[in-house]
Tab-separated table of C-alpha atoms and ligand atoms in Angstrom:
chain	number	residue	atom	x	y	z
A	1	MET	CA	113.214	121.310	101.097
A	2	PRO	CA	112.873	122.592	97.867
A	3	ILE	CA	111.296	120.153	95.560
A	4	VAL	CA	111.729	121.684	92.083
A	5	PRO	CA	114.788	121.046	90.530
A	6	LYS	CA	117.542	123.723	90.003
A	7	PRO	CA	119.514	124.260	86.703
A	8	SER	CA	122.464	122.101	88.068
A	9	ASP	CA	120.218	119.242	88.739
A	10	LEU	CA	119.386	118.921	85.112
A	11	LEU	CA	121.343	116.326	83.335
A	12	GLY	CA	123.174	117.318	79.781
A	13	GLN	CA	120.751	120.271	79.503
A	14	GLU	CA	123.214	123.299	79.692
A	15	HIS	CA	122.829	124.677	75.998
A	16	LEU	CA	118.710	124.463	76.311
A	17	VAL	CA	119.192	126.353	79.617
A	18	ALA	CA	121.486	128.867	77.925
A	19	HIS	CA	119.254	129.271	74.837
A	20	PHE	CA	115.977	130.021	76.607
A	21	ALA	CA	118.358	132.122	78.937
A	22	SER	CA	119.215	134.100	75.877
A	23	GLN	CA	115.578	134.513	74.930
A	24	ILE	CA	114.459	135.655	77.990
A	25	VAL	CA	117.342	138.232	78.534
A	26	ALA	CA	116.326	139.416	74.653
A	27	GLY	CA	112.528	139.366	75.430
A	28	GLU	CA	112.140	136.855	72.694
A	29	LEU	CA	110.905	134.109	74.708
A	30	PRO	CA	107.917	132.235	72.180
A	31	HIS	CA	104.968	132.588	74.165
A	32	ALA	CA	103.936	128.818	73.869
A	33	ILE	CA	106.714	126.389	74.133
A	34	LEU	CA	106.535	122.429	73.435
A	35	LEU	CA	109.169	120.393	74.897
A	36	THR	CA	109.276	116.871	73.637
A	37	GLY	CA	111.187	114.036	75.131
A	38	GLU	CA	110.658	110.380	76.257
A	39	GLU	CA	109.114	109.695	79.847
A	40	GLY	CA	111.315	109.686	82.761
A	41	GLY	CA	113.552	111.867	80.632
A	42	GLU	CA	114.813	115.544	81.236
A	43	ALA	CA	111.806	117.122	79.667
A	44	PHE	CA	109.862	117.531	82.564
A	45	PRO	CA	112.651	118.623	84.965
A	46	LEU	CA	113.368	120.984	82.241
A	47	SER	CA	110.315	122.698	82.256
A	48	LEU	CA	110.454	123.519	85.864
A	49	VAL	CA	113.528	125.135	85.496
A	50	LEU	CA	112.129	127.358	82.561
A	51	ALA	CA	109.188	128.330	84.483
A	52	GLN	CA	112.032	129.322	87.275
A	53	GLN	CA	113.728	131.214	84.618
A	54	VAL	CA	110.796	133.033	83.449
A	55	LEU	CA	109.592	133.983	86.693
A	56	CYS	CA	112.746	135.257	88.627
A	57	GLU	CA	112.960	138.280	89.482
A	58	GLU	CA	116.600	139.088	89.457
A	59	LEU	CA	117.629	136.619	86.898
A	60	THR	CA	121.627	136.822	86.611
A	61	PRO	CA	122.883	138.525	83.309
A	62	GLU	CA	123.453	135.031	81.833
A	63	GLY	CA	119.610	134.461	82.664
A	64	VAL	CA	120.211	131.972	85.356
A	65	PRO	CA	117.439	132.208	88.228
A	66	CYS	CA	118.901	133.992	91.313
A	67	GLY	CA	117.612	131.321	93.559
A	68	HIS	CA	116.800	133.711	96.379
A	69	CYS	CA	114.478	136.159	95.358
A	70	HIS	CA	110.735	135.863	96.722
A	71	SER	CA	109.521	134.315	93.242
A	72	CYS	CA	112.661	131.659	93.314
A	73	ARG	CA	111.584	130.987	96.993
A	74	GLN	CA	108.086	130.481	96.040
A	75	MET	CA	108.869	128.329	92.897
A	76	ALA	CA	111.305	126.126	94.682
A	77	GLU	CA	108.196	124.962	96.726
A	78	LEU	CA	106.130	124.851	93.610
A	79	GLN	CA	103.760	127.223	95.556
A	80	HIS	CA	103.903	130.599	92.857
A	81	PRO	CA	100.979	132.558	92.529
A	82	ASP	CA	101.887	133.067	88.938
A	83	LEU	CA	102.631	129.397	87.860
A	84	THR	CA	99.536	127.159	86.804
A	85	LEU	CA	100.092	123.776	86.706
A	86	VAL	CA	97.747	121.539	84.283
A	87	PHE	CA	97.902	117.596	84.318
A	88	PRO	CA	95.725	114.647	83.530
A	89	ILE	CA	93.288	113.635	86.575
A	90	ILE	CA	90.788	111.371	86.854
A	91	LYS	CA	86.987	111.942	87.864
A	92	ALA	CA	86.675	110.849	91.420
A	93	GLN	CA	83.129	111.524	91.081
A	94	GLU	CA	80.710	111.723	87.987
A	95	GLY	CA	78.671	114.993	87.403
A	96	LYS	CA	81.612	116.859	89.519
A	97	GLU	CA	83.877	119.415	87.874
A	98	TYR	CA	87.647	118.624	88.136
A	99	THR	CA	90.570	120.274	87.686
A	100	SER	CA	94.303	119.753	88.408
A	101	GLU	CA	94.010	122.585	91.163
A	102	MET	CA	92.196	119.651	92.962
A	103	MET	CA	95.053	117.372	92.728
A	104	LEU	CA	97.891	119.517	93.190
A	105	GLU	CA	99.285	117.905	96.392
A	106	PRO	CA	99.828	114.428	95.139
A	107	PHE	CA	101.324	116.123	92.155
A	108	ARG	CA	103.752	117.778	94.392
A	109	GLU	CA	104.327	114.902	96.418
A	110	LEU	CA	105.634	113.024	93.027
A	111	ILE	CA	107.710	115.843	92.059
A	112	ALA	CA	109.102	115.935	95.523
A	113	LYS	CA	109.680	112.080	95.351
A	114	HIS	CA	111.559	112.667	92.191
A	115	PRO	CA	110.874	114.966	89.195
A	116	ARG	CA	111.800	112.607	86.479
A	117	PHE	CA	108.106	110.138	87.395
A	118	THR	CA	106.333	108.480	84.618
A	119	THR	CA	102.616	108.012	83.587
A	120	LEU	CA	102.515	104.821	85.421
A	121	GLU	CA	103.994	106.723	88.702
A	122	TRP	CA	101.217	109.314	88.110
A	123	ARG	CA	98.660	106.614	87.799
A	124	GLU	CA	99.320	105.151	90.817
A	125	GLN	CA	99.610	108.048	92.753
A	126	LEU	CA	96.125	108.806	91.496
A	127	ASP	CA	94.950	105.687	92.158
A	128	ALA	CA	93.486	105.677	88.638
A	129	GLY	CA	92.516	101.883	88.428
A	130	ASN	CA	90.760	101.303	85.218
A	131	LYS	CA	90.125	105.088	84.337
A	132	GLN	CA	92.285	107.311	81.629
A	133	PRO	CA	93.647	110.275	83.189
A	134	GLN	CA	93.112	113.353	80.855
A	135	ILE	CA	92.757	116.875	81.048
A	136	MET	CA	89.014	118.119	81.567
A	137	VAL	CA	87.357	120.654	80.056
A	138	ALA	CA	87.053	122.567	83.263
A	139	GLU	CA	90.483	123.085	82.848
A	140	ALA	CA	90.495	125.383	79.649
A	141	GLU	CA	87.768	127.456	81.727
A	142	ARG	CA	89.805	127.819	84.426
A	143	LEU	CA	93.153	128.960	82.444
A	144	ILE	CA	90.441	131.376	80.240
A	145	HIS	CA	89.167	132.834	83.390
A	146	ASN	CA	93.031	132.937	85.257
A	147	THR	CA	94.598	134.666	82.359
A	148	SER	CA	91.917	137.090	81.688
A	149	LEU	CA	92.608	138.595	85.074
A	150	SER	CA	95.419	141.024	84.975
A	151	SER	CA	96.332	141.010	88.709
A	152	PHE	CA	99.282	138.727	88.417
A	153	LYS	CA	102.273	140.022	90.437
A	154	SER	CA	105.293	139.168	88.005
A	155	ARG	CA	105.993	140.422	84.852
A	156	TYR	CA	104.826	136.800	83.452
A	157	GLN	CA	102.118	134.361	84.409
A	158	VAL	CA	103.562	130.603	83.334
A	159	ILE	CA	100.974	127.619	82.531
A	160	LEU	CA	102.828	124.715	82.462
A	161	ILE	CA	101.093	121.578	80.968
A	162	TRP	CA	102.107	118.356	81.559
A	163	GLN	CA	100.822	115.651	79.020
A	164	PRO	CA	98.796	118.131	76.792
A	165	GLU	CA	98.156	115.205	74.307
A	166	THR	CA	95.673	113.669	77.174
A	167	MET	CA	93.271	117.117	76.567
A	168	ARG	CA	90.042	115.963	75.222
A	169	THR	CA	89.255	117.771	71.777
A	170	GLU	CA	86.881	119.783	73.388
A	171	THR	CA	89.407	121.133	75.970
A	172	ALA	CA	91.785	121.681	73.028
A	173	ASN	CA	89.415	123.756	70.976
A	174	LYS	CA	88.751	125.932	73.700
A	175	LEU	CA	92.070	126.401	74.199
A	176	LEU	CA	92.910	127.208	70.728
A	177	LYS	CA	92.328	130.911	70.933
A	178	LEU	CA	94.212	131.779	74.191
A	179	LEU	CA	97.324	129.819	72.685
A	180	GLU	CA	96.854	131.750	69.400
A	181	GLU	CA	96.455	135.468	70.988
A	182	PRO	CA	97.695	134.751	74.771
A	183	PRO	CA	97.210	137.910	76.892
A	184	THR	CA	100.664	139.921	77.425
A	185	GLY	CA	102.979	137.995	79.708
A	186	VAL	CA	101.442	134.767	79.382
A	187	VAL	CA	103.569	131.913	78.795
A	188	PHE	CA	102.704	128.326	77.789
A	189	ILE	CA	105.318	125.602	78.602
A	190	MET	CA	103.854	122.043	77.350
A	191	VAL	CA	105.836	118.944	78.051
A	192	SER	CA	104.410	116.104	75.841
A	193	HIS	CA	106.175	112.205	75.603
A	194	SER	CA	103.726	111.669	72.829
A	195	PRO	CA	103.593	115.072	70.362
A	196	HIS	CA	102.321	113.024	67.658
A	197	ARG	CA	98.950	112.574	69.645
A	198	LEU	CA	98.634	116.403	70.128
A	199	LEU	CA	96.125	117.922	67.416
A	200	PRO	CA	97.945	119.959	64.471
A	201	THR	CA	95.797	122.685	65.357
A	202	ILE	CA	97.168	122.846	68.579
A	203	ILE	CA	101.180	121.878	67.695
A	204	SER	CA	100.999	124.577	65.091
A	205	ARG	CA	100.662	127.108	67.516
A	206	LEU	CA	103.316	125.971	69.717
A	207	GLN	CA	107.343	126.376	69.432
A	208	LYS	CA	108.756	122.958	69.198
A	209	VAL	CA	112.023	121.735	71.317
A	210	ALA	CA	112.928	118.182	71.373
A	211	VAL	CA	114.894	117.566	74.921
A	212	PRO	CA	117.983	115.408	74.090
A	213	LYS	CA	118.778	112.236	76.217
A	214	ILE	CA	121.187	112.649	78.670
A	215	PRO	CA	124.744	111.775	77.060
A	216	GLU	CA	126.483	108.568	77.986
A	217	PRO	CA	129.277	109.903	79.940
A	218	THR	CA	127.136	112.501	82.003
A	219	LEU	CA	124.972	109.362	82.759
A	220	ILE	CA	127.873	107.275	83.759
A	221	LYS	CA	129.435	110.165	86.086
A	222	TYR	CA	125.912	110.507	87.603
A	223	LEU	CA	125.313	106.757	88.261
A	224	VAL	CA	128.804	106.514	89.763
A	225	GLU	CA	129.196	109.584	91.829
A	226	GLN	CA	125.513	110.272	93.155
A	227	LYS	CA	124.490	106.647	92.920
A	228	GLY	CA	127.397	104.839	94.393
A	229	THR	CA	127.334	102.443	91.058
A	230	ALA	CA	130.537	100.623	90.147
A	231	ASP	CA	131.891	101.776	86.831
A	232	GLU	CA	131.437	98.804	84.733
A	233	GLU	CA	127.887	98.662	86.160
A	234	ALA	CA	127.479	102.076	85.598
A	235	ARG	CA	128.418	101.613	82.078
A	236	GLU	CA	126.418	98.546	81.398
A	237	LEU	CA	123.190	100.591	82.827
A	238	THR	CA	123.529	103.770	80.889
A	239	HIS	CA	123.723	101.631	77.432
A	240	LEU	CA	120.520	99.776	78.120
A	241	ALA	CA	118.689	102.771	79.251
A	242	GLN	CA	120.043	104.767	76.270
A	243	GLY	CA	120.419	108.014	78.167
A	244	ASN	CA	117.238	107.965	80.263
A	245	LEU	CA	117.792	107.963	83.804
A	246	TYR	CA	114.931	106.839	85.262
A	247	LYS	CA	114.977	103.535	83.325
A	248	ALA	CA	118.773	103.608	84.460
A	249	LEU	CA	117.686	103.618	87.933
A	250	GLN	CA	114.853	101.314	87.199
A	251	LEU	CA	117.329	98.744	85.828
A	252	LYS	CA	119.560	99.086	88.445
A	253	GLU	CA	116.822	98.101	91.029
A	254	GLY	CA	115.503	95.163	89.110
A	255	GLY	CA	119.153	93.850	88.768
A	256	GLY	CA	119.448	94.781	85.435
A	257	LEU	CA	115.957	94.116	83.667
A	258	PHE	CA	113.035	96.181	82.838
A	259	LYS	CA	109.684	95.299	84.302
A	260	GLY	CA	107.730	95.796	81.008
A	261	GLU	CA	110.498	94.249	78.823
A	262	MET	CA	110.506	90.817	81.214
A	263	GLU	CA	106.639	90.915	80.789
A	264	ALA	CA	107.214	91.607	76.873
A	265	LEU	CA	109.328	88.834	76.551
A	266	ARG	CA	107.212	86.237	78.502
A	267	PHE	CA	104.264	86.994	76.436
A	268	LEU	CA	106.426	86.410	73.063
A	269	GLN	CA	107.582	83.241	74.454
A	270	LEU	CA	104.155	81.698	74.905
A	271	PRO	CA	103.674	80.999	71.062
A	272	LEU	CA	106.998	78.966	70.932
A	273	GLN	CA	105.243	76.251	72.795
A	274	ARG	CA	102.886	75.839	69.821
A	275	HIS	CA	99.865	74.547	71.984
A	276	PRO	CA	96.597	76.345	72.323
A	277	LYS	CA	95.691	75.580	76.145
A	278	PRO	CA	98.464	77.326	77.595
A	279	LEU	CA	98.034	80.092	75.600
A	280	LEU	CA	94.285	80.289	76.769
A	281	GLU	CA	95.492	79.874	80.296
A	282	ALA	CA	97.855	82.575	79.990
A	283	ALA	CA	94.853	85.038	78.453
A	284	GLN	CA	92.739	84.292	81.270
A	285	GLU	CA	95.539	85.383	83.368
A	286	TYR	CA	95.844	88.420	81.484
A	287	ALA	CA	92.623	89.416	81.808
A	288	LYS	CA	92.701	89.707	85.550
A	289	MET	CA	95.026	92.616	84.990
A	290	ASP	CA	93.495	96.135	84.551
A	291	ARG	CA	92.702	97.060	80.916
A	292	PRO	CA	95.530	100.115	81.188
A	293	GLU	CA	97.877	97.201	82.352
A	294	VAL	CA	97.345	95.120	79.366
A	295	ILE	CA	97.666	98.224	76.916
A	296	SER	CA	101.011	98.809	78.555
A	297	LEU	CA	102.140	95.263	77.860
A	298	LEU	CA	101.192	95.438	74.525
A	299	ASP	CA	102.911	99.011	74.171
A	300	ALA	CA	106.264	97.074	75.613
A	301	LEU	CA	106.044	94.503	72.595
A	302	PRO	CA	106.834	96.849	69.800
A	303	MET	CA	109.950	98.034	71.858
A	304	LEU	CA	111.124	94.382	72.362
A	305	LEU	CA	110.391	93.378	68.741
A	306	ARG	CA	112.912	96.229	67.783
A	307	GLU	CA	115.399	94.313	69.843
A	308	LEU	CA	114.609	91.109	68.541
A	309	LEU	CA	115.029	92.379	64.887
A	310	ALA	CA	118.172	93.994	66.072
A	311	LEU	CA	119.520	90.653	67.786
A	312	ARG	CA	119.032	88.512	64.487
A	313	TYR	CA	120.258	91.241	61.991
A	314	GLY	CA	121.900	93.815	63.726
A	315	SER	CA	125.380	94.004	65.450
A	316	ASP	CA	126.168	94.149	69.055
A	317	ASP	CA	126.211	98.068	69.467
A	318	VAL	CA	122.263	98.300	68.480
A	319	VAL	CA	121.125	95.682	70.784
A	320	PHE	CA	120.163	96.966	74.008
A	321	LEU	CA	119.115	93.754	75.752
A	322	PRO	CA	120.390	92.489	79.023
A	323	SER	CA	122.938	89.988	78.966
A	324	LYS	CA	120.772	87.651	81.191
A	325	ILE	CA	117.862	87.259	78.789
A	326	LEU	CA	119.685	87.094	75.389
A	327	ALA	CA	119.445	83.232	75.226
A	328	GLU	CA	115.345	83.590	75.760
A	329	ALA	CA	115.651	86.518	73.091
A	330	HIS	CA	117.705	84.573	70.769
A	331	ALA	CA	114.796	81.719	70.520
A	332	ILE	CA	112.284	84.483	69.879
A	333	SER	CA	114.220	86.182	67.187
A	334	MET	CA	114.823	82.951	65.253
A	335	ALA	CA	111.308	82.198	64.946
A	336	LEU	CA	110.760	85.739	63.382
A	337	PRO	CA	112.219	86.401	60.009
A	338	LEU	CA	112.189	89.874	58.613
A	339	GLU	CA	109.178	89.628	56.603
A	340	LYS	CA	106.996	88.759	59.329
A	341	TYR	CA	107.722	91.678	61.618
A	342	THR	CA	104.847	93.939	59.620
A	343	ILE	CA	102.557	91.623	59.738
A	344	VAL	CA	103.175	91.146	63.815
A	345	MET	CA	103.272	94.950	64.159
A	346	ASP	CA	99.497	94.957	62.314
A	347	GLU	CA	98.160	92.604	64.757
A	348	LEU	CA	99.462	94.278	67.802
A	349	THR	CA	97.919	97.311	66.635
A	350	ASP	CA	94.343	96.016	66.144
A	351	ALA	CA	94.634	94.010	69.621
A	352	LYS	CA	95.497	97.240	71.380
A	353	LEU	CA	92.622	98.904	69.428
A	354	GLU	CA	90.235	96.052	70.199
A	355	ILE	CA	91.398	96.282	73.932
A	356	ILE	CA	90.842	100.360	74.082
A	357	GLN	CA	87.640	99.637	72.537
A	358	ASN	CA	86.207	97.694	75.474
A	359	GLY	CA	86.992	93.986	73.699
A	360	ASN	CA	87.010	91.107	75.753
A	361	ILE	CA	90.627	90.900	77.181
A	362	THR	CA	90.851	86.660	77.108
A	363	MET	CA	89.381	86.465	73.539
A	364	VAL	CA	91.703	89.336	72.093
A	365	LEU	CA	94.842	87.962	73.718
A	366	PHE	CA	94.209	84.113	73.061
A	367	ASP	CA	93.412	85.276	69.162
A	368	LEU	CA	96.624	87.314	69.180
A	369	LEU	CA	98.577	84.460	70.633
A	370	LEU	CA	97.285	81.720	68.185
A	371	THR	CA	97.789	84.357	65.631
A	372	LEU	CA	101.575	84.778	66.669
A	373	THR	CA	101.899	80.812	66.352
A	374	ARG	CA	100.762	80.701	62.945
A	375	ILE	CA	103.126	83.553	62.016
A	376	TYR	CA	106.417	81.653	64.253
A	377	GLN	CA	108.462	79.853	61.910
A	378	LYS	CA	109.044	76.259	62.923
B	1	ZN	ZN1	115.257	134.743	91.642
């Protein structure tokens, strides 16, 4: 069973596939491309299709991979000798050099499951616990070594980097020269979900391509035809997921609610009680979670705040909240007038920074909840 998506498996990316095709046919493909798009979106599956396009030995005149040449067959299994996959990993043992080559099997497994996976799923696959997966320095050394060997079999050698933003500065600095003047035939394809976290020196060497969201009609059609969703439900899911298939499927599974969204809602509800005891108890409960989970809770809050703002001041078409939680969301939004939002955002940023810097989770969250109690309008 091929584990890599075909061009026809992509949703709403026809024009980008055609764009790269014409660049490849004309011999004008940039040697370093950065695909940007949100997690769970089409950017990563598109990068796999682009790698097939680059490596196929019998590309059609339209620039579509033939699907049957030796190269396409190897690519379908993600076992191509001229494809190097690089992604964030953790050090299972200190003092030992780790590269993504050693974690290729779990990575392939996840792609085989579904190619629109998220960082959280990858963390779970790695069993990362409290560790922050990153692209290690040894990785840069491996790439420099591999690309210096001119023995590759195809016309091209593809280096596909998922989440280059997790590169350590040391790694990035080592890669700069390779990115600046790659050996002939080497093509870098990077996929970033947070391009603002990339070093400017890296970004300036990449051709940036924003991967668009799935158009609503395409996503609705997919949910109805491929996932057996009723027409009306498919419409609601598509609207709430804002063109993100992964989110739409998660919502479908969760009966119309995002997990992160629910947790964020519960957090923002706490200060409505205006009593420190339950706040302290809640902070103590949160402290039992892994640190990265707390960070992802703090990451989910700004999104929900945006929704609350839209709920209080906007019109229906800019509100993306499931109907089930509208009443609770409304209560919080009434406590937060417009002028308080920047203050709340600043408090969230500070709290997140303290958690990242190993601050005491109970204390940081208790402080944050108390501050929110003061900020909330009666
Ligand atoms: Zn082919």
